[in-house]
Short mmCIF file of C-alpha atoms and ligand atoms in Angstrom, two decimals:
data_model
loop_
_atom_site.label_atom_id
_atom_site.label_comp_id
_atom_site.label_asym_id
_atom_site.label_seq_id
_atom_site.Cartn_x
_atom_site.Cartn_y
_atom_site.Cartn_z
CA MET A 1445 0.00 0.00 0.00
CA ARG A 1446 2.81 2.39 -0.88
CA HIS A 1447 0.75 3.86 -3.73
CA ILE A 1448 -3.05 3.67 -3.64
CA ILE A 1449 -3.86 2.74 -7.24
CA SER A 1450 -6.30 -0.08 -6.56
CA LEU A 1451 -7.01 -1.94 -3.34
CA ASP A 1452 -5.94 -5.29 -4.80
CA GLU A 1453 -2.93 -5.49 -2.53
CA MET A 1454 -4.73 -4.31 0.60
CA THR A 1455 -4.80 -7.13 3.13
CA MET A 1456 -7.62 -7.52 5.63
CA ASP A 1457 -5.14 -6.63 8.39
CA GLU A 1458 -4.35 -3.35 6.63
CA TRP A 1459 -8.05 -2.61 6.23
CA HIS A 1460 -8.75 -3.27 9.92
CA SER A 1461 -5.76 -1.13 10.90
CA LEU A 1462 -6.93 1.78 8.69
CA TYR A 1463 -10.46 1.50 10.01
CA SER A 1464 -9.22 1.47 13.58
CA VAL A 1465 -7.22 4.68 13.04
CA CYS A 1466 -10.26 6.22 11.34
CA GLU A 1467 -12.39 5.44 14.40
CA GLN A 1468 -9.77 6.99 16.68
CA ILE A 1469 -9.70 10.14 14.52
CA MET A 1470 -13.50 10.40 14.56
CA ALA A 1471 -13.57 10.02 18.34
CA HIS A 1472 -10.66 12.36 19.13
CA PRO A 1473 -9.81 14.56 16.10
CA GLU A 1474 -7.81 16.93 18.33
CA ASP A 1475 -5.22 14.19 18.94
CA PHE A 1476 -4.39 14.20 15.23
CA SER A 1477 -4.43 17.93 14.48
CA ASP A 1478 -0.64 18.22 14.35
CA ARG A 1479 0.35 14.86 12.89
CA CYS A 1480 1.23 16.19 9.41
CA ARG A 1481 2.80 19.50 10.39
CA THR A 1482 5.56 20.21 7.81
CA LYS A 1483 3.99 17.80 5.28
CA ILE A 1484 2.62 18.91 1.91
CA MET A 1485 -0.01 17.21 -0.23
CA ALA A 1486 -0.23 17.94 -3.98
CA SER A 1487 -3.80 17.71 -5.22
CA LEU A 1488 -3.90 17.32 -9.02
CA PHE A 1489 -7.41 17.17 -10.42
CA TYR A 1490 -7.65 16.83 -14.20
CA GLU A 1491 -11.41 16.20 -13.84
CA PRO A 1492 -14.16 17.92 -11.83
CA SER A 1493 -14.77 16.84 -8.24
CA THR A 1494 -16.46 18.10 -5.11
CA ARG A 1495 -16.11 15.38 -2.48
CA THR A 1496 -12.86 13.65 -3.39
CA ASN A 1497 -10.95 16.87 -3.90
CA LEU A 1498 -12.34 18.76 -0.92
CA SER A 1499 -12.28 15.82 1.48
CA HIS A 1500 -8.64 15.03 0.73
CA GLN A 1501 -7.76 18.70 1.18
CA ALA A 1502 -9.77 18.93 4.39
CA ALA A 1503 -8.17 15.70 5.61
CA MET A 1504 -4.64 17.06 5.12
CA LEU A 1505 -5.52 20.44 6.68
CA ARG A 1506 -7.12 18.72 9.71
CA LEU A 1507 -3.88 16.78 10.15
CA GLY A 1508 -1.98 20.06 10.29
CA GLY A 1509 -0.43 19.73 6.82
CA SER A 1510 -0.58 21.98 3.75
CA VAL A 1511 -2.00 21.57 0.27
CA ILE A 1512 -0.82 22.70 -3.17
CA GLY A 1513 -2.20 21.83 -6.59
CA PHE A 1514 -4.86 22.53 -9.18
CA SER A 1515 -8.48 21.56 -9.67
CA ASP A 1516 -8.47 22.52 -13.35
CA PRO A 1517 -5.57 21.41 -15.59
CA GLN A 1518 -6.13 24.48 -17.79
CA VAL A 1519 -4.52 26.64 -15.10
CA SER A 1520 -1.42 24.43 -15.07
CA SER A 1521 1.24 23.74 -17.72
CA VAL A 1522 -0.80 20.72 -18.78
CA SER A 1523 -2.56 23.30 -20.99
CA LYS A 1524 0.80 23.94 -22.72
CA GLY A 1525 1.24 20.24 -23.49
CA GLU A 1526 3.20 19.07 -20.46
CA THR A 1527 3.13 15.29 -20.10
CA LEU A 1528 1.73 13.45 -17.12
CA LYS A 1529 5.23 12.13 -16.44
CA ASP A 1530 6.79 15.60 -16.17
CA THR A 1531 3.91 16.96 -14.10
CA ILE A 1532 4.25 14.08 -11.65
CA ILE A 1533 8.04 14.40 -11.39
CA MET A 1534 7.53 18.07 -10.48
CA ALA A 1535 4.66 17.54 -8.04
CA SER A 1536 6.53 14.77 -6.24
CA THR A 1537 9.56 17.01 -5.94
CA TYR A 1538 7.49 19.64 -4.11
CA ALA A 1539 5.13 17.46 -2.07
CA ASP A 1540 5.20 14.45 0.27
CA VAL A 1541 2.11 12.80 -1.19
CA VAL A 1542 0.21 13.30 -4.47
CA VAL A 1543 -3.55 12.87 -4.85
CA MET A 1544 -4.55 12.69 -8.51
CA ARG A 1545 -7.75 12.36 -10.53
CA ASN A 1546 -7.45 11.92 -14.30
CA PRO A 1547 -10.02 11.01 -16.98
CA LYS A 1548 -7.78 8.34 -18.55
CA GLU A 1549 -7.95 4.74 -17.34
CA GLY A 1550 -4.64 3.66 -15.83
CA ALA A 1551 -3.42 7.23 -15.25
CA ALA A 1552 -2.74 6.60 -11.56
CA LEU A 1553 -0.56 3.58 -12.29
CA ALA A 1554 1.25 5.62 -14.95
CA ALA A 1555 1.86 8.42 -12.44
CA SER A 1556 3.22 5.96 -9.87
CA LEU A 1557 5.98 4.94 -12.30
CA TYR A 1558 7.52 8.41 -12.10
CA SER A 1559 6.63 9.61 -8.61
CA SER A 1560 9.13 9.78 -5.78
CA VAL A 1561 6.30 10.01 -3.22
CA PRO A 1562 3.12 7.96 -2.72
CA ILE A 1563 0.36 8.47 -5.31
CA ILE A 1564 -3.22 8.27 -4.09
CA SER A 1565 -5.61 7.73 -6.98
CA ALA A 1566 -8.69 9.92 -6.74
CA GLY A 1567 -10.22 8.13 -9.75
CA ASP A 1568 -8.91 7.18 -13.21
CA GLY A 1569 -11.60 7.52 -15.86
CA GLY A 1570 -14.24 4.81 -15.63
CA HIS A 1571 -11.73 2.37 -14.15
CA LEU A 1572 -11.20 2.56 -10.35
CA HIS A 1573 -11.73 4.87 -7.37
CA PRO A 1574 -9.99 3.24 -4.38
CA THR A 1575 -10.46 5.98 -1.78
CA GLN A 1576 -14.19 6.02 -2.49
CA THR A 1577 -14.13 2.31 -1.72
CA LEU A 1578 -12.44 2.94 1.62
CA THR A 1579 -15.18 5.50 2.25
CA ASP A 1580 -17.87 2.95 1.35
CA LEU A 1581 -16.36 0.17 3.48
CA THR A 1582 -16.10 2.57 6.41
CA THR A 1583 -19.72 3.65 6.06
CA ILE A 1584 -21.07 0.09 5.80
CA THR A 1585 -19.01 -1.01 8.80
CA ARG A 1586 -20.23 1.94 10.89
CA TYR A 1587 -23.87 1.31 10.03
CA ARG A 1588 -23.87 -2.48 10.22
CA GLY A 1589 -20.92 -3.40 12.45
CA SER A 1590 -19.59 -5.81 9.81
CA ILE A 1591 -19.39 -6.28 6.06
CA ASP A 1592 -19.43 -10.09 6.01
CA GLY A 1593 -22.69 -11.68 4.92
CA ILE A 1594 -24.39 -8.64 3.38
CA ASN A 1595 -26.68 -8.63 0.38
CA ILE A 1596 -25.59 -5.61 -1.62
CA GLY A 1597 -27.33 -4.20 -4.68
CA PHE A 1598 -25.44 -2.02 -7.15
CA CYS A 1599 -27.84 -0.05 -9.31
CA GLY A 1600 -27.29 2.18 -12.36
CA ASP A 1601 -24.29 2.56 -14.64
CA LEU A 1602 -22.19 -0.45 -13.69
CA LYS A 1603 -20.14 -0.25 -16.88
CA ASN A 1604 -18.68 3.21 -16.36
CA GLY A 1605 -18.99 3.57 -12.58
CA ARG A 1606 -15.46 3.39 -11.23
CA THR A 1607 -16.75 3.43 -7.66
CA VAL A 1608 -18.67 0.24 -8.39
CA HIS A 1609 -15.63 -1.49 -9.90
CA SER A 1610 -13.42 -0.64 -6.95
CA LEU A 1611 -16.00 -1.59 -4.34
CA ILE A 1612 -16.75 -4.97 -5.96
CA SER A 1613 -13.00 -5.68 -6.14
CA ALA A 1614 -12.71 -5.02 -2.40
CA LEU A 1615 -15.90 -6.81 -1.32
CA VAL A 1616 -14.83 -10.13 -2.86
CA LYS A 1617 -12.29 -10.35 -0.03
CA PHE A 1618 -15.01 -10.39 2.63
CA GLU A 1619 -17.04 -13.47 3.64
CA ASN A 1620 -20.37 -14.42 2.03
CA VAL A 1621 -21.18 -11.14 0.33
CA ASN A 1622 -23.98 -11.58 -2.24
CA PHE A 1623 -24.01 -9.20 -5.21
CA TYR A 1624 -27.15 -8.01 -7.03
CA LEU A 1625 -26.00 -6.11 -10.12
CA ILE A 1626 -28.91 -4.02 -11.40
CA SER A 1627 -28.35 -2.18 -14.69
CA PRO A 1628 -29.62 -1.78 -18.24
CA ARG A 1629 -28.10 -4.46 -20.51
CA GLU A 1630 -25.90 -1.79 -22.13
CA LEU A 1631 -24.35 -0.81 -18.79
CA THR A 1632 -23.41 -4.10 -17.14
CA ILE A 1633 -20.13 -4.58 -15.23
CA PRO A 1634 -16.94 -4.95 -17.31
CA ASP A 1635 -15.52 -8.42 -17.94
CA PHE A 1636 -12.61 -7.97 -15.54
CA GLU A 1637 -15.09 -7.55 -12.65
CA ARG A 1638 -17.17 -10.54 -13.77
CA ARG A 1639 -14.05 -12.70 -13.91
CA LEU A 1640 -13.05 -11.52 -10.43
CA LEU A 1641 -16.43 -12.44 -8.97
CA LYS A 1642 -16.20 -15.92 -10.52
CA GLU A 1643 -12.61 -16.37 -9.37
CA HIS A 1644 -13.68 -15.70 -5.76
CA ASN A 1645 -16.75 -17.98 -6.07
CA CYS A 1646 -19.03 -15.08 -5.15
CA LYS A 1647 -22.78 -15.32 -5.65
CA PHE A 1648 -23.79 -12.61 -8.11
CA PHE A 1649 -26.93 -11.93 -10.08
CA GLU A 1650 -27.08 -9.59 -13.09
CA ILE A 1651 -30.60 -8.19 -13.44
CA THR A 1652 -32.36 -5.20 -15.00
CA GLY A 1653 -35.09 -4.45 -12.42
CA LEU A 1654 -34.65 -2.82 -9.01
CA ASP A 1655 -38.24 -3.37 -7.76
CA PRO A 1656 -38.21 -7.18 -7.37
CA ILE A 1657 -34.89 -7.28 -5.56
CA ILE A 1658 -35.12 -4.33 -3.15
CA PRO A 1659 -36.73 -6.35 -0.29
CA VAL A 1660 -33.69 -8.66 0.09
CA LEU A 1661 -31.02 -5.96 0.19
CA ASP A 1662 -29.02 -4.85 3.24
CA VAL A 1663 -27.18 -2.18 1.26
CA LEU A 1664 -28.37 -0.44 -1.90
CA TYR A 1665 -25.56 1.33 -3.74
CA MET A 1666 -27.13 3.73 -6.24
CA THR A 1667 -25.04 5.28 -9.01
CA ARG A 1668 -25.44 8.01 -11.61
CA ILE A 1669 -25.63 7.23 -15.33
CA GLN A 1670 -22.23 8.69 -16.28
CA ARG A 1671 -23.00 11.13 -19.10
CA GLU A 1672 -19.32 12.11 -19.54
CA ARG A 1673 -18.32 8.51 -20.41
CA PHE A 1674 -20.84 8.03 -23.25
CA VAL A 1675 -19.51 8.16 -26.81
CA ASP A 1676 -23.05 8.50 -28.20
CA PRO A 1677 -25.10 11.30 -26.53
CA LEU A 1678 -28.33 9.76 -27.83
CA GLU A 1679 -27.61 6.56 -25.92
CA TYR A 1680 -27.21 8.62 -22.75
CA GLU A 1681 -30.55 10.34 -23.42
CA ARG A 1682 -32.20 6.94 -23.84
CA LEU A 1683 -30.77 5.48 -20.61
CA LYS A 1684 -30.82 8.42 -18.20
CA GLY A 1685 -33.54 8.31 -15.58
CA VAL A 1686 -33.91 4.54 -15.91
CA TYR A 1687 -33.73 3.99 -12.13
CA ILE A 1688 -35.19 6.41 -9.61
CA LEU A 1689 -35.27 5.52 -5.94
CA ASP A 1690 -38.28 7.16 -4.31
CA LYS A 1691 -40.49 6.80 -1.23
CA GLY A 1692 -42.62 4.15 -2.94
CA LYS A 1693 -39.66 1.85 -3.50
CA MET A 1694 -38.32 2.49 0.01
CA THR A 1695 -41.56 1.15 1.54
CA ARG A 1696 -40.59 -2.29 0.17
CA ALA A 1697 -37.04 -2.19 1.55
CA LYS A 1698 -35.87 -3.62 4.89
CA LYS A 1699 -36.19 -1.30 7.87
CA ASP A 1700 -32.43 -1.35 8.33
CA MET A 1701 -31.34 -1.28 4.68
CA ILE A 1702 -28.92 1.55 3.99
CA VAL A 1703 -28.87 3.59 0.81
CA LEU A 1704 -25.42 4.64 -0.34
CA HIS A 1705 -24.38 6.73 -3.34
CA PRO A 1706 -20.88 8.04 -4.08
CA LEU A 1707 -22.53 11.28 -5.28
CA PRO A 1708 -23.02 13.50 -7.18
CA ARG A 1709 -26.58 12.36 -7.89
CA VAL A 1710 -28.66 13.61 -10.77
CA ASP A 1711 -32.18 12.20 -10.41
CA GLU A 1712 -31.59 8.59 -9.36
CA ILE A 1713 -32.35 9.29 -5.69
CA SER A 1714 -35.40 11.45 -5.11
CA GLY A 1715 -34.84 14.25 -2.60
CA GLU A 1716 -37.94 13.05 -0.74
CA ILE A 1717 -35.94 10.25 0.90
CA ASP A 1718 -33.08 12.45 2.17
CA ASP A 1719 -34.69 12.51 5.63
CA ASP A 1720 -35.26 8.74 5.73
CA PRO A 1721 -32.89 7.33 8.41
CA ARG A 1722 -31.80 4.73 5.85
CA ALA A 1723 -30.41 7.44 3.54
CA GLY A 1724 -26.68 7.11 4.27
CA TYR A 1725 -25.10 9.05 1.40
CA PHE A 1726 -24.33 12.32 3.17
CA GLU A 1727 -22.91 10.46 6.17
CA GLN A 1728 -20.92 8.38 3.67
CA ALA A 1729 -19.32 11.55 2.26
CA ARG A 1730 -18.50 12.69 5.83
CA CYS A 1731 -16.86 9.33 6.63
CA GLY A 1732 -14.75 9.82 3.50
CA MET A 1733 -12.83 12.67 5.05
CA PHE A 1734 -11.90 10.66 8.17
CA ILE A 1735 -10.80 7.50 6.37
CA ARG A 1736 -8.72 9.71 4.04
CA MET A 1737 -7.05 11.21 7.11
CA ALA A 1738 -6.15 7.67 8.19
CA LEU A 1739 -4.95 6.88 4.67
CA ILE A 1740 -2.74 9.97 4.40
CA LEU A 1741 -1.10 9.08 7.73
CA HIS A 1742 -0.61 5.53 6.48
CA VAL A 1743 1.02 6.38 3.13
CA LEU A 1744 3.23 9.09 4.59
CA GLU A 1745 4.94 6.34 6.57
CA SER A 1746 6.37 5.20 3.21
CA GLY A 1747 8.36 8.42 2.88
CA ARG A 1748 10.34 9.07 -0.31
CA ILE A 1749 10.30 6.39 -2.99
CA ARG A 1750 12.76 5.59 -5.74
CA PRO A 1751 10.64 5.09 -8.90
CA GLU A 1752 11.07 1.61 -10.33
CA LYS A 1753 13.28 1.17 -13.38
CA LEU A 1754 11.21 -0.58 -16.03
CA ALA A 1755 12.83 -2.70 -18.70
CA ALA A 1756 11.29 -2.31 -22.18
CA LYS A 1757 9.91 -5.57 -23.56
CA GLU A 1758 11.14 -6.73 -26.95
CA GLN A 1759 7.68 -7.57 -28.28
CA PRO A 1760 5.30 -5.41 -26.26
CA GLN A 1761 1.59 -6.15 -26.34
CA LEU A 1762 -0.19 -2.88 -26.95
CA CYS A 1763 -3.51 -1.88 -25.39
CA HIS A 1764 -6.26 -0.86 -27.83
CA ASN A 1765 -8.66 0.65 -25.30
CA SER A 1766 -9.20 4.21 -26.55
CA ARG A 1767 -9.72 5.38 -22.95
CA CYS A 1768 -6.43 3.96 -21.70
CA ILE A 1769 -3.69 6.36 -20.62
CA THR A 1770 -1.25 4.54 -22.96
CA GLN A 1771 -3.15 6.00 -25.94
CA THR A 1772 -2.23 9.58 -25.09
CA GLU A 1773 1.01 9.30 -23.08
CA LYS A 1774 2.97 7.43 -25.73
CA TYR A 1775 6.22 7.10 -23.76
CA LEU A 1776 4.61 4.74 -21.21
CA PRO A 1777 6.09 1.23 -21.23
CA PRO A 1778 3.46 -1.34 -22.30
CA MET A 1779 2.71 -3.58 -19.31
CA THR A 1780 0.42 -6.58 -19.05
CA GLY A 1781 -1.19 -8.53 -16.26
CA ILE A 1782 -3.29 -11.66 -15.91
CA ASN A 1783 -6.97 -11.59 -14.98
CA GLY A 1784 -8.48 -15.10 -14.82
CA ASP A 1785 -7.23 -16.75 -18.02
CA LYS A 1786 -6.94 -13.43 -19.92
CA THR A 1787 -3.98 -11.20 -20.62
CA VAL A 1788 -4.97 -7.65 -19.75
CA CYS A 1789 -3.40 -4.21 -19.95
CA ALA A 1790 -1.85 -3.51 -16.53
CA TYR A 1791 -2.95 0.14 -16.72
CA CYS A 1792 -6.66 -0.17 -17.57
CA ASP A 1793 -7.40 -3.91 -17.02
CA LYS A 1794 -8.94 -4.27 -20.48
CA GLU A 1795 -8.26 -7.55 -22.30
CA ILE A 1796 -5.46 -7.38 -24.86
N1 CP B 420 -17.71 10.44 -5.01
C1 CP B 420 -17.00 11.26 -5.80
O1 CP B 420 -16.02 10.86 -6.44
O2 CP B 420 -17.48 12.54 -5.85
P1 CP B 420 -16.74 13.74 -6.58
O3 CP B 420 -16.75 13.44 -8.06
O4 CP B 420 -17.52 14.97 -6.24
O5 CP B 420 -15.34 13.78 -6.08
#
């Protein structure tokens, strides 16, 4: 857990340790108010954000540290054509930790190749969003006491929702979690997630309707249809508004079901349920700041890092995913991984 690119390498011990620090921070924030004095966090947001950007900044400030960075690449030298590599070398020269959001899949892994300090991914395109997952795990644990044994429904854009991909990848490590994957047929989970669920022998059901399944759920994870990831705007127009959680649907849910949403929402959760005690999404965003405080403390223990020297392969296998960071940052070394029986691009996880 030197860089936070995905949570694949997070052990259960590390999760319990992070969660324990998070609980201590929530109980006694004053004990932590000076822990990052003299430390600087660079916050590089190439894509819009409210929660992830502000909560990381608030987390560092509450730890007594300082923040530099940009929330719009147009105000940085990225607008003059600077590469991701050069930007990261600079940011990691000035700061002790870098938090980065980028629209390209695999951008966080690419950044980690050139950074001399820990990289925390704040989301890479439609791929992964690991700190949102820590936020989600924290919220579920606080509401339910445990994650093992839950029936969780993911509803909405499961193809493009990076928060969904990251959370599924983490939940397969817990015991007896049952997955109900509710989406239009055009927006089902990507193959790498389906393979992961099979590899871990998880029970999962891919369905199109929310109504029949809502009574069995312990957690309902709503997501936005991600307009910015659609190539065809007409397809977005056809699919938007397909799921709307309202009071009527909530009457059929368990009394202790919790509704989560990474936010922002558009219309998929009606404002009329905001006051329902089962609406956990604003509390979820609040938990995000505290678990990110625990995470910043954790990665700062790594200190300075010597970026790995990568040997070029003689016959590299190139990724053809148009959303992959390797398509725009051409100097990146091609790297592959294995997912199930498939060879995948190590940056974006798409099959090669
Ligand atoms: N949950 C989340 O990623 O929200 P933002 O896009 O506002 O950061």
